[in-house]
Short mmCIF file of C-alpha atoms in Angstrom, two decimals:
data_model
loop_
_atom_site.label_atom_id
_atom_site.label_comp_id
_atom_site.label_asym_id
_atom_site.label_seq_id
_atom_site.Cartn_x
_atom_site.Cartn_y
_atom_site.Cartn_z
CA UNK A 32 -80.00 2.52 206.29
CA UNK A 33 -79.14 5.82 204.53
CA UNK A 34 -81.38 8.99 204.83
CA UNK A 35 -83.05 9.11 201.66
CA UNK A 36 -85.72 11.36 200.74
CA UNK A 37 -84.57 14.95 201.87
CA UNK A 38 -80.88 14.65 201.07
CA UNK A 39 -82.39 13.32 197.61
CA UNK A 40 -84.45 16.37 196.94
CA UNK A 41 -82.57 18.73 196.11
CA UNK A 42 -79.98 17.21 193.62
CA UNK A 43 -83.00 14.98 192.53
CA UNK A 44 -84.71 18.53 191.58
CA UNK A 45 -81.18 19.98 190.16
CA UNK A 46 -81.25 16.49 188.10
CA UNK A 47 -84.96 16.73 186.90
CA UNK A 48 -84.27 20.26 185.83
CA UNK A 49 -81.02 19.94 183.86
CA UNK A 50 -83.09 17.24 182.01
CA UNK A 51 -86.00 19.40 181.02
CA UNK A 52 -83.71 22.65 180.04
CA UNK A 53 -81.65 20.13 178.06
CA UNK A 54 -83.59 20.14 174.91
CA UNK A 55 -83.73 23.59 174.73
CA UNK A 56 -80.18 24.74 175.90
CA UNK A 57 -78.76 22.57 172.82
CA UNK A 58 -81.37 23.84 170.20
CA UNK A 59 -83.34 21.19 169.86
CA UNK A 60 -86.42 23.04 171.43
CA UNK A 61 -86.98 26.76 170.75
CA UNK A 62 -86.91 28.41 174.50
CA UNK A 63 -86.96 32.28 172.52
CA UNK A 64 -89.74 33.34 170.01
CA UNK A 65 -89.93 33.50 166.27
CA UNK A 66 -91.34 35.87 165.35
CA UNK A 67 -90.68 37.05 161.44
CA UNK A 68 -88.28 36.44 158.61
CA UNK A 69 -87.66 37.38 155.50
CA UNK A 70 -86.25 35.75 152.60
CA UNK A 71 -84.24 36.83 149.46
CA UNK A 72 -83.06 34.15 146.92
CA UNK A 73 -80.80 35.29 144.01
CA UNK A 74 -80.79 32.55 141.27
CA UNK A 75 -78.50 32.45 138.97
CA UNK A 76 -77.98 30.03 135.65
CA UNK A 77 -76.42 27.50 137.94
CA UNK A 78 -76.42 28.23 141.56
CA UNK A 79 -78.46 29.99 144.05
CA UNK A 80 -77.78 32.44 147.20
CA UNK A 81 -80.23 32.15 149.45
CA UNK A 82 -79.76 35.51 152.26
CA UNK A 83 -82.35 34.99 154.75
CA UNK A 84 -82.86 37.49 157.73
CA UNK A 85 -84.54 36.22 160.99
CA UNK A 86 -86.38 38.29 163.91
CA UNK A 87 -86.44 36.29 167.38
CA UNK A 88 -87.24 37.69 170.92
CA UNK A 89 -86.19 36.60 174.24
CA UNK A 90 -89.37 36.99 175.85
CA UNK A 91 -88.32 36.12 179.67
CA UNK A 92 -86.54 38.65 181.93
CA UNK A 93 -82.99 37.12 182.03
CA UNK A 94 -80.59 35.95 179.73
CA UNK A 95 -80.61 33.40 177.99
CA UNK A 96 -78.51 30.77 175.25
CA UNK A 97 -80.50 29.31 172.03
CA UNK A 98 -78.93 26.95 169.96
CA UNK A 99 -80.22 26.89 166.37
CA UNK A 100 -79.81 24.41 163.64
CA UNK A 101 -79.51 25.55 160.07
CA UNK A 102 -81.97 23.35 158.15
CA UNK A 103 -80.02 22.85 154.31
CA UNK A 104 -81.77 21.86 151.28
CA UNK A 105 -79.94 18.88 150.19
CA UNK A 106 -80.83 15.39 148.42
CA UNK A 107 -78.90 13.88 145.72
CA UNK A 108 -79.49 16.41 142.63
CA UNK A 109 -78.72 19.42 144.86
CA UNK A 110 -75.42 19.23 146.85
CA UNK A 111 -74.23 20.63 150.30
CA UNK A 112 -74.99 24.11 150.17
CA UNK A 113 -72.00 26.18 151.33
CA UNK A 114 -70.47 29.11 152.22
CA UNK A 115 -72.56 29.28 155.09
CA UNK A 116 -72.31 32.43 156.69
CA UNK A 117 -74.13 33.68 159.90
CA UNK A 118 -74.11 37.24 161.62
CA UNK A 119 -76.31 39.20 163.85
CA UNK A 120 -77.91 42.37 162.34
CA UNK A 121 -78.75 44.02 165.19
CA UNK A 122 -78.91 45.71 167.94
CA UNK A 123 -75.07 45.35 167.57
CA UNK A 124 -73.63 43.39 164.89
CA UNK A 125 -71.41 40.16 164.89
CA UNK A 126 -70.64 37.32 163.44
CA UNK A 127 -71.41 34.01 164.85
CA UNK A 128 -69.43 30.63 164.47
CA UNK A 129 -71.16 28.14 162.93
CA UNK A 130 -70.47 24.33 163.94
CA UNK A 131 -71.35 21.37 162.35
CA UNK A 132 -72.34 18.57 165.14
CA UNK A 133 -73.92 15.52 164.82
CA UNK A 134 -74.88 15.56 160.93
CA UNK A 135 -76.03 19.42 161.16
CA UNK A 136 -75.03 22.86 160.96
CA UNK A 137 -75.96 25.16 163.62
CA UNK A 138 -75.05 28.13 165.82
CA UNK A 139 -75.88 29.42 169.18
CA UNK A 140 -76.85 33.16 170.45
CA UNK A 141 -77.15 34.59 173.54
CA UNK A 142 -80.11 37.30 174.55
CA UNK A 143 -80.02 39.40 177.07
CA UNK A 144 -83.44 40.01 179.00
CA UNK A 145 -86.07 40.59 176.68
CA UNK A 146 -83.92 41.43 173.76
CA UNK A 147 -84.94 41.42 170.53
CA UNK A 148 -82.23 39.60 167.73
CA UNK A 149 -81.99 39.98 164.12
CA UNK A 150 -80.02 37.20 162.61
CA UNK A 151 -78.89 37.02 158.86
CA UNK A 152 -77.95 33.10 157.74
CA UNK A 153 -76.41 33.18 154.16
CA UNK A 154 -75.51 30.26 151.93
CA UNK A 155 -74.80 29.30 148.03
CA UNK A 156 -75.87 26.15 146.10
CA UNK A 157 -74.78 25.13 143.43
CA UNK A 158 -77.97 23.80 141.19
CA UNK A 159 -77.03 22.24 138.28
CA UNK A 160 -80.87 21.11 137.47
CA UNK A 161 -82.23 24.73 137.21
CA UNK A 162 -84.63 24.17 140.27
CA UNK A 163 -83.79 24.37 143.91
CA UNK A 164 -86.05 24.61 147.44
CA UNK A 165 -86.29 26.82 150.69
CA UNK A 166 -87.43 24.64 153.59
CA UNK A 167 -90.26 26.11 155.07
CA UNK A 168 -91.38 23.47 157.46
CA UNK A 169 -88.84 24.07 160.11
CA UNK A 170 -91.08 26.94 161.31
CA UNK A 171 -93.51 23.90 163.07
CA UNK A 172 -91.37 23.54 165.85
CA UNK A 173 -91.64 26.77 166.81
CA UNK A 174 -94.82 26.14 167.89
CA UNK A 175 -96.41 29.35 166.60
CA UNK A 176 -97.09 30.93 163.45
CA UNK A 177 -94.83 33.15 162.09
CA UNK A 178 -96.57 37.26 162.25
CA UNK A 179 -94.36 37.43 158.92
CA UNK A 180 -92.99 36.51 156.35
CA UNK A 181 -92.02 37.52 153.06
CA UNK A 182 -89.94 35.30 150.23
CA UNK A 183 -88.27 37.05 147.20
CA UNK A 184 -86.73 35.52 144.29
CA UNK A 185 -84.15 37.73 141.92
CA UNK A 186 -83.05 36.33 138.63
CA UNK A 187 -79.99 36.95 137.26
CA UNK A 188 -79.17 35.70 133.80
CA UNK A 189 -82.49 33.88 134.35
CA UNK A 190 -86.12 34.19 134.00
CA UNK A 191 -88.73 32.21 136.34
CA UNK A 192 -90.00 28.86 135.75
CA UNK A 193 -92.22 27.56 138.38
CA UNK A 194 -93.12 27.87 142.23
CA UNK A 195 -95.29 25.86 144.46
CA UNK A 196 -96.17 29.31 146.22
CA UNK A 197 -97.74 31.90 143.62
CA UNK A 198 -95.81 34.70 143.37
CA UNK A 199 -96.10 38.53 142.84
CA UNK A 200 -94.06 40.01 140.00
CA UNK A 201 -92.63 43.26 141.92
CA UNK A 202 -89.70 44.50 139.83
CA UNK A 203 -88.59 43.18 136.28
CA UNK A 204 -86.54 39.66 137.00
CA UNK A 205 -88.09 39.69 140.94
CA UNK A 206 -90.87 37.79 142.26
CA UNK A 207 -92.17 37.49 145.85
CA UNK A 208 -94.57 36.51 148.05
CA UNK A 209 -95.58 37.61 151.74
CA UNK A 210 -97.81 35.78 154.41
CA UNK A 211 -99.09 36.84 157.82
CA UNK A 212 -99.94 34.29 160.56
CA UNK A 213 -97.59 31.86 158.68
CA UNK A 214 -97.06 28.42 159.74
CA UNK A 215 -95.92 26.82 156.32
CA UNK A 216 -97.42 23.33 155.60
CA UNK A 217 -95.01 22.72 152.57
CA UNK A 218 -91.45 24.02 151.60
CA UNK A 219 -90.79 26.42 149.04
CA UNK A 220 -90.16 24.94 145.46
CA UNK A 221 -88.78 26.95 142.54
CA UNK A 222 -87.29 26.74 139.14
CA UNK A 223 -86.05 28.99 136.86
CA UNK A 224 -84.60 28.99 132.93
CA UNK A 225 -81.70 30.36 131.67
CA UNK A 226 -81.91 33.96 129.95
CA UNK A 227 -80.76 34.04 126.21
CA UNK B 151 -71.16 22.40 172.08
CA UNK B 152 -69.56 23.90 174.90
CA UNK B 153 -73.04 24.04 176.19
CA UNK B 154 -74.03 20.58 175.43
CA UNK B 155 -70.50 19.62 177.49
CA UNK B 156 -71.74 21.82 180.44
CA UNK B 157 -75.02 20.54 180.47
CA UNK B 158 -73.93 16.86 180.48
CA UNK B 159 -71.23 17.66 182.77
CA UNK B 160 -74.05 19.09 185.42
CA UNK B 161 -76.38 16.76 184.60
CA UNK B 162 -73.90 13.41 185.21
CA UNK B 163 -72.69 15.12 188.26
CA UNK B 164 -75.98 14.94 189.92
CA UNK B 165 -77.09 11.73 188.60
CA UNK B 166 -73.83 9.86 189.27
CA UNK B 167 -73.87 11.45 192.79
CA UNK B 168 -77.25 10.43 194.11
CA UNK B 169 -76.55 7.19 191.94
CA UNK B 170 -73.82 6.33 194.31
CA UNK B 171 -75.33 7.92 197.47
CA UNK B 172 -72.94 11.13 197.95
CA UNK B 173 -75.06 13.14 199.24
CA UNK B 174 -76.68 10.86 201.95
CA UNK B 175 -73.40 9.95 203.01
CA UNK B 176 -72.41 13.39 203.09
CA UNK B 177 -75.63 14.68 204.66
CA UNK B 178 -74.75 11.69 207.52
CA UNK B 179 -71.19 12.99 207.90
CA UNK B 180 -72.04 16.88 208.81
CA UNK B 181 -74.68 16.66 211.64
CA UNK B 182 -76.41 20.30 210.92
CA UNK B 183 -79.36 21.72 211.81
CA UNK B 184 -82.35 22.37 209.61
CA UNK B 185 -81.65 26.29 209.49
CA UNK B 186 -78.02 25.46 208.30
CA UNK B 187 -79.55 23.17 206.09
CA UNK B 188 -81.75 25.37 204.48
CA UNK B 189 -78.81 27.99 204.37
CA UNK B 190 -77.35 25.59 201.84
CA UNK B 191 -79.91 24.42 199.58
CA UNK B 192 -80.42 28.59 199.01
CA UNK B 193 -77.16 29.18 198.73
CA UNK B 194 -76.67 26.30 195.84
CA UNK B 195 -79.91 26.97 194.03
CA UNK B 196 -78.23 30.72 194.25
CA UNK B 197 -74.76 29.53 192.93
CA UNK B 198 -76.73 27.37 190.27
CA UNK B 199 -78.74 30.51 189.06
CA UNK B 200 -75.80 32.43 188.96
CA UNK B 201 -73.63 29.80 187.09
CA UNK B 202 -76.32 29.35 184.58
CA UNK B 203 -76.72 32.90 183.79
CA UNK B 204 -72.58 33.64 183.68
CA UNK B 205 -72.27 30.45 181.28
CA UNK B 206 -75.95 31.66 179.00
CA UNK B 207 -74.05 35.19 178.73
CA UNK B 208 -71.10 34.53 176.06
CA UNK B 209 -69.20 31.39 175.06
CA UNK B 210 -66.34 32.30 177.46
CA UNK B 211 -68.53 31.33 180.81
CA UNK B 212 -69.80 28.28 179.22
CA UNK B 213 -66.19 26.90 179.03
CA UNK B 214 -65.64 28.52 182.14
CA UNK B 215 -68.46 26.86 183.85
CA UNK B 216 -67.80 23.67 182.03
CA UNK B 217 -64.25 23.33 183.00
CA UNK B 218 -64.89 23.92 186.59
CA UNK B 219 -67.69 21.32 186.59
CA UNK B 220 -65.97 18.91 185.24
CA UNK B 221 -62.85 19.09 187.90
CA UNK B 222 -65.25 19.36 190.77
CA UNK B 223 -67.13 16.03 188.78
CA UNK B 224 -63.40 14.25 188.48
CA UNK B 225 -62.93 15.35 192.26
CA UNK B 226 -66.38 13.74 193.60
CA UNK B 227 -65.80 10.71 191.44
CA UNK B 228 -62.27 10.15 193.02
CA UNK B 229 -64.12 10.60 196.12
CA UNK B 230 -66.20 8.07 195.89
CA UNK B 231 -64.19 5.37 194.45
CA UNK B 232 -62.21 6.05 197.97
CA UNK B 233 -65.12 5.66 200.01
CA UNK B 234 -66.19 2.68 198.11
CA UNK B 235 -62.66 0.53 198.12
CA UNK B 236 -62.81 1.71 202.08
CA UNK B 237 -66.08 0.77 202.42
CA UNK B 238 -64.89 -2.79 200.79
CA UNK B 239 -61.50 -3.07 203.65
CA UNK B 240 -63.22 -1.95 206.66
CA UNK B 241 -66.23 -0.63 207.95
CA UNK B 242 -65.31 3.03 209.35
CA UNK B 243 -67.91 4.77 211.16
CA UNK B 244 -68.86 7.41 208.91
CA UNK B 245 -69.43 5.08 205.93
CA UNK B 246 -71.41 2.19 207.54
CA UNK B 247 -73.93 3.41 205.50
CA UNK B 248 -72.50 3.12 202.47
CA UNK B 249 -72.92 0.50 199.75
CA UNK B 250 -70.10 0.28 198.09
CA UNK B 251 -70.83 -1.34 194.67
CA UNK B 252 -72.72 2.02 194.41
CA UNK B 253 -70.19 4.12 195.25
CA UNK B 254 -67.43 2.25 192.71
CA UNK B 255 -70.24 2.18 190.17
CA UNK B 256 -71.04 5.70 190.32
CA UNK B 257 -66.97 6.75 190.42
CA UNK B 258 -66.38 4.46 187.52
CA UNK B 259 -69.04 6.17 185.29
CA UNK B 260 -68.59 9.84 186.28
CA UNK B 261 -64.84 9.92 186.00
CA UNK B 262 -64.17 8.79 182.78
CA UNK B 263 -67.35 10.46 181.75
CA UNK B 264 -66.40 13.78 183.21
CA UNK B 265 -63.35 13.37 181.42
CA UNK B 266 -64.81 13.11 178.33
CA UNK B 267 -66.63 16.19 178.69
CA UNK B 268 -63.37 18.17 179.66
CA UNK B 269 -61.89 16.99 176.37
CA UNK B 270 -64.80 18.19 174.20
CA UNK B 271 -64.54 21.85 175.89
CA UNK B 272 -60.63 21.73 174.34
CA UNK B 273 -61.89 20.06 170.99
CA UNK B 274 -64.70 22.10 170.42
CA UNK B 275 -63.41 25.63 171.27
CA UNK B 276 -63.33 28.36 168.70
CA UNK B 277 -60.04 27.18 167.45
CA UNK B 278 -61.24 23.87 165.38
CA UNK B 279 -64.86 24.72 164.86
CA UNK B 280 -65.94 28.55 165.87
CA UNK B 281 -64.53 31.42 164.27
CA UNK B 282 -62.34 33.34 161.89
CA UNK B 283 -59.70 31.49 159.69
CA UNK B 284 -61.07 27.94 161.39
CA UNK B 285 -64.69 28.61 159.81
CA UNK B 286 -65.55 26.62 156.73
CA UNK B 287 -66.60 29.66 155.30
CA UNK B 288 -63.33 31.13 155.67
CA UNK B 289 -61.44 28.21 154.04
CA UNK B 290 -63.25 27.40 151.37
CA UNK B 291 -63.06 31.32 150.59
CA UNK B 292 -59.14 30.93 150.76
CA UNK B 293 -59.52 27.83 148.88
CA UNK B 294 -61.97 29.38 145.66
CA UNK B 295 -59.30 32.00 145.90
CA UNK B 296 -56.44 29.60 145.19
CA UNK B 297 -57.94 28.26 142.34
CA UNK B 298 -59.28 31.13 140.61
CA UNK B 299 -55.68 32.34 140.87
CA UNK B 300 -53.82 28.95 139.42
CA UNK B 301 -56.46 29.78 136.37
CA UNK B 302 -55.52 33.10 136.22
CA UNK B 303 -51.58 32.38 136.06
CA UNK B 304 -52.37 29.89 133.52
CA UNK B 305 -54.15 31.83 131.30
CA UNK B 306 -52.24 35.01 131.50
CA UNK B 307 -48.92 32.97 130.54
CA UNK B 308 -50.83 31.91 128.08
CA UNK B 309 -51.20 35.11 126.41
CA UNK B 310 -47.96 35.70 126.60
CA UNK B 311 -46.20 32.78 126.12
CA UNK B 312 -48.72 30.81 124.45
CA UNK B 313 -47.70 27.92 126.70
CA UNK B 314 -50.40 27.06 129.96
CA UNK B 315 -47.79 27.70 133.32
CA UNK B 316 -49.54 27.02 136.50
CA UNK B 317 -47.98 29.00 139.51
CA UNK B 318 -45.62 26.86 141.67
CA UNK B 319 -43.50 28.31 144.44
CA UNK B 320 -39.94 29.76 141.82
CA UNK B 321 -37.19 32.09 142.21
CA UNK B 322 -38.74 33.64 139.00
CA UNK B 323 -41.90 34.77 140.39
CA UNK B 324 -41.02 35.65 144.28
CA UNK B 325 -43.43 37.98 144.76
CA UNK B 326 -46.08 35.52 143.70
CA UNK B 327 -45.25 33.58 146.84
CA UNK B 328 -47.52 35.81 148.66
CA UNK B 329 -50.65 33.96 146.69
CA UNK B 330 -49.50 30.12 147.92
CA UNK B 331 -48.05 31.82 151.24
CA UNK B 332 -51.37 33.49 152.30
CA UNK B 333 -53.24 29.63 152.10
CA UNK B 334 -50.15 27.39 153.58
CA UNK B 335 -48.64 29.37 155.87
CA UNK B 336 -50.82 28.13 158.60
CA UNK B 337 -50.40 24.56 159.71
CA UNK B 338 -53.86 23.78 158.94
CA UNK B 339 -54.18 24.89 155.65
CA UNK B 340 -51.87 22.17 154.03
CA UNK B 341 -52.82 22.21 150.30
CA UNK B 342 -51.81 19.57 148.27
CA UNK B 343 -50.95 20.95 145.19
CA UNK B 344 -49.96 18.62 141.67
CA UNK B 345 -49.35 20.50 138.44
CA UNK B 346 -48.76 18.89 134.47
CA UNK B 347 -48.26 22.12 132.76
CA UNK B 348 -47.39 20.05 129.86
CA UNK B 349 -51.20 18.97 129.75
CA UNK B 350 -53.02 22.10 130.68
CA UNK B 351 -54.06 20.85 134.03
CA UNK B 352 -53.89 20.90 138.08
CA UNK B 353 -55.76 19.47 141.36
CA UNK B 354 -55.37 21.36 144.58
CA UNK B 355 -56.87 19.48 147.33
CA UNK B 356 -57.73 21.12 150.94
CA UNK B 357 -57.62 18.42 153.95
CA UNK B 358 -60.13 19.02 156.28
CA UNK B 359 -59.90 20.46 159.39
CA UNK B 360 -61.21 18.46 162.93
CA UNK B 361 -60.41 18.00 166.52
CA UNK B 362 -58.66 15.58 167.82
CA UNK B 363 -59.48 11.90 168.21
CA UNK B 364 -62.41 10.84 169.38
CA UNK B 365 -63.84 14.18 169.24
CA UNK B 366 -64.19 14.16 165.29
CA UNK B 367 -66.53 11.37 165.63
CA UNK B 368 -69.07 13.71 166.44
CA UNK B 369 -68.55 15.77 163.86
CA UNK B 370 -67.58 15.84 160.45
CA UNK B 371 -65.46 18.60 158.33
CA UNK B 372 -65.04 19.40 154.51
CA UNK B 373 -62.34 18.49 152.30
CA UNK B 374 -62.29 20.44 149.08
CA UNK B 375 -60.63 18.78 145.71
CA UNK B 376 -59.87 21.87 142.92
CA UNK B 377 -58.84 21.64 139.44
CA UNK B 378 -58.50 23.39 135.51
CA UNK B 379 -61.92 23.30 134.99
CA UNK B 380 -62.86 25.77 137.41
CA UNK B 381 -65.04 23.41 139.72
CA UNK B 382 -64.68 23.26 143.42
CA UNK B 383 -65.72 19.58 144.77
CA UNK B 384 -66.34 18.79 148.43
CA UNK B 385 -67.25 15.76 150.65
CA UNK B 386 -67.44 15.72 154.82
CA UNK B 387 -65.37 13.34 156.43
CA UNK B 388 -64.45 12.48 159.78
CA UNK B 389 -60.87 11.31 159.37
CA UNK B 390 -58.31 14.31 158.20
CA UNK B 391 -56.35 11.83 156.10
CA UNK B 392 -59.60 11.18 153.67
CA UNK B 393 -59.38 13.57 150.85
CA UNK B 394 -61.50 14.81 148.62
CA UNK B 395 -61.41 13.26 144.69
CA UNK B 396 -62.49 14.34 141.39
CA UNK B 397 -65.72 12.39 141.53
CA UNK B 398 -66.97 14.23 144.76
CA UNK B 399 -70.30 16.28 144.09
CA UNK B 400 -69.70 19.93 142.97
CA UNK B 401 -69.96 22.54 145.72
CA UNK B 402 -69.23 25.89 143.47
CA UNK B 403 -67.81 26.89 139.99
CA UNK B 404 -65.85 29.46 139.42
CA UNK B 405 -67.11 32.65 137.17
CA UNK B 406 -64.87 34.56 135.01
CA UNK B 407 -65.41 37.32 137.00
CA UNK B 408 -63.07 35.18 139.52
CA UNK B 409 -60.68 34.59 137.40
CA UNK B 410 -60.40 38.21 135.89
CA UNK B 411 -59.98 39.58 139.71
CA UNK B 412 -57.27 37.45 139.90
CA UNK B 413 -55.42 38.13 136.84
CA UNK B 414 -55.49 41.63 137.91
CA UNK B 415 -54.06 41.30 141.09
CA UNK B 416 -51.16 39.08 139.50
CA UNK B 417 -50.67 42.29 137.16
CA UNK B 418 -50.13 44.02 139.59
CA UNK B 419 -48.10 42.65 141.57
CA UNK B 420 -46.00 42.16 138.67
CA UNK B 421 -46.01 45.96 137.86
CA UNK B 422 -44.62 46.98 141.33
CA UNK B 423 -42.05 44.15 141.40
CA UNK B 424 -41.03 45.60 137.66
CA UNK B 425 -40.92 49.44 139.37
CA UNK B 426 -38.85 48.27 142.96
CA UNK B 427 -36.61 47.04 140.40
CA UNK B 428 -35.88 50.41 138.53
#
């Protein structure tokens, strides 16, 4: 009869481990924190470009690899967005390749102990029904409210319509809106006419 | 991905392993004490720390530390379907122990499976999905560009000819190469162009790009369909020899502000051909 329980123990422990950092080495669970982000949506008579800027922290002391998914507004009146573009801000800019795997978009960073990213995520969409949304809801998993966050519309050849969020007028054709101890119930929706 | 590879490299090591009773068997073969013993388990929750770190710090390690997991995963599996088919002919001493349908079902699920993994660290490097001129950023870019300049050739020979000419590769217009050159010259680019200057119109269709079979089953890539009106169309396959087609959704239209840049470039280029020949 084979020896079982202490030559088990530790492989069975390297096992059980790999299984719990799993979800969050791939993305799927957020392992760094959150924190802010702010949003800037050009819209334009028939597409948008949505330039959002994100602040997460690494709050262990060693290094570590998140994998993020890029959540895309997308349903059958708005397409695919695209050119999607990701880069980190600082401390030291990059850019970061973005992957499409299993039916999503995503990208992966690395922090060093403690560090503290900025990460911009661009992309266009082309909206041929003068409305378009900025999914908000993806903040849940994070498990914690966001300390900021602050959404800005710019028209361009346009004038605003409607938003599900009341919004500020700040600047002629720009409209925002800011919250503090965020954790969004509902996505942002927006529409917008065309300038004569 | 890389990391998803390493992680169910690692992960189907250990599993496969106890699965198939390695490390009894192995444990029953080296007759240590407990202060070697706990030497080791250190030292490997050590090398594990280390390795986790080294592949966390840049995508580099990760394909380092994949690769090397998934030979040393290929090498245990090997080892076990020997112990198991010996197991099955005789009964030598150091594997009396030893079950062998374990050992042969263990080695038949790690190999291939390791193997699997190895592949997707060669599919999914940089190359096919990651950065630079691979990145569907990038080539739909190159692509917008294309059209934007077919558009602008048209409509400039317009003006002066009053007949639409869409740019195809001529001894006329050499230096114009450089436009079709920049998208086709790499292997991967491939655009399929058709032209009917007759009837004021062109498609230009970009394949898409994936890695290799069965490694595009997990993911899917764009394939971009271009014509005279100016509108760029795109669907996501998984097969490079699907194409885009006129009926795919609209991704992006081109401005005139596109077309303009592009019409000055092709003056240009036209003016310094016309001086080099002086």
């Amino acid at each position: 009869m084979m020896q079982l329980s202490r030559t088990r123990l530790l492989p069975g422990s390297l096992l059980l481990l790999g299984l719990l950092l799993l979800p969050f080495s791939l993305g799927w669970l957020p392992i760094v924190r959150f924190t802010a982000e702010e949003i800037a949506i050009a819209v334009y008579p028939d597409h948008i470009q949505m330039n959002g800027t994100y602040h997460y922290e690494n709050p262990f002391p060693f290094p570590v690899t998140q994998g993020f998914l890029i959540p895309l507004p997308q349903d059958s009146r708005h397409p695919e967005p695209v050119q999607i573009a990701t880069t980190i801000l600082s401390p030291v800019p990059s850019t970061l390749p973005v992957y499409f795997i299993l039916g999503s978009h995503g990208f992966t960073a690395s922090f060093a102990a403690k560090e503290r990213l900025t990460i911009e995520v661009k992309y266009t969409q082309y909206t041929p029904d003068r409305d378009a949304w900025y999914i908000l809801t993806t903040t849940q998993p994070w498990r914690r409210p966001l300390q900021k966050g602050l959404y800005t519309l710019s028209f361009h050849q346009t004038s605003f319509k409607t938003s599900n969020y009341p919004l500020i007028q700040e600047a002629s054709g720009q409209y925002a809106f800011m919250r503090e101890g965020f954790m969004p119930q509902e996505d942002w929706r927006f529409s917008w006419n065309i300038s004569k | 991905m890389l990391m998803l590879a390493e992680m169910l490299t690692f992960l189907l090591l250990l599993s496969c392993s106890l699965i198939g009773g390695y490390y009894a068997l192995i444990s029953n073969r080296q007759k240590t004490s407990w202060l070697k013993k706990l030497g080791k388990i250190l030292w490997t929750l050590l090398l594990v720390l280390l390795v986790v770190l080294f592949s966390a710090a840049h995508e580099g390690g990760a394909g380092m530390v994949t690769f090397g997991l998934g030979v040393l995963a290929i090498y245990r599996g090997i080892t076990m379907l020997n112990w198991g088919t010996q197991r099955l002919k005789n009964s030598p001493d150091a594997l009396r122990n030893a079950v062998p349908w374990r050992l042969l079902l263990a080695a038949f699920i790690l190999i291939p499976s390791a193997l699997f993994c190895l592949g997707m660290t060669v599919a999914f490097q940089s190359s096919f999905v990651g950065t630079g001129r691979y990145q569907e950023e990038w080539r739909l870019e190159r692509f917008k560009e294309f059209v934007a300049y077919q558009l602008a050739h048209a409509q400039l020979a317009e003006q002066t000819s009053g007949r639409i000419k869409f740019h195809q590769p001529s001894a006329q217009e050499p230096y114009l190469r450089k436009f079709e050159n920049a998208f086709s010259e790499e292997r991967n680019f491939r655009l399929q162009l058709e032209v009917d200057d007759r009837n004021g119109r062109f498609t230009v269709t970009l394949p898409a790009l994936l890695p290799f079979f069965p490694y595009n089953h997990l993911t899917s890539a764009p394939t971009y369909y271009g014509d005279e009106s100016g509108n760029i169309r795109m669907i996501r396959v998984q097969n490079k020899e699907q194409y885009c087609s006129a009926d795919a959704p609209i991704v992006l239209r081109l401005s005139p502000e596109d077309i303009e840049e592009k019409k000055e470039e092709i003056l240009y280029a036209r003016r310094r051909e016309e001086e080099r020949k002086k």
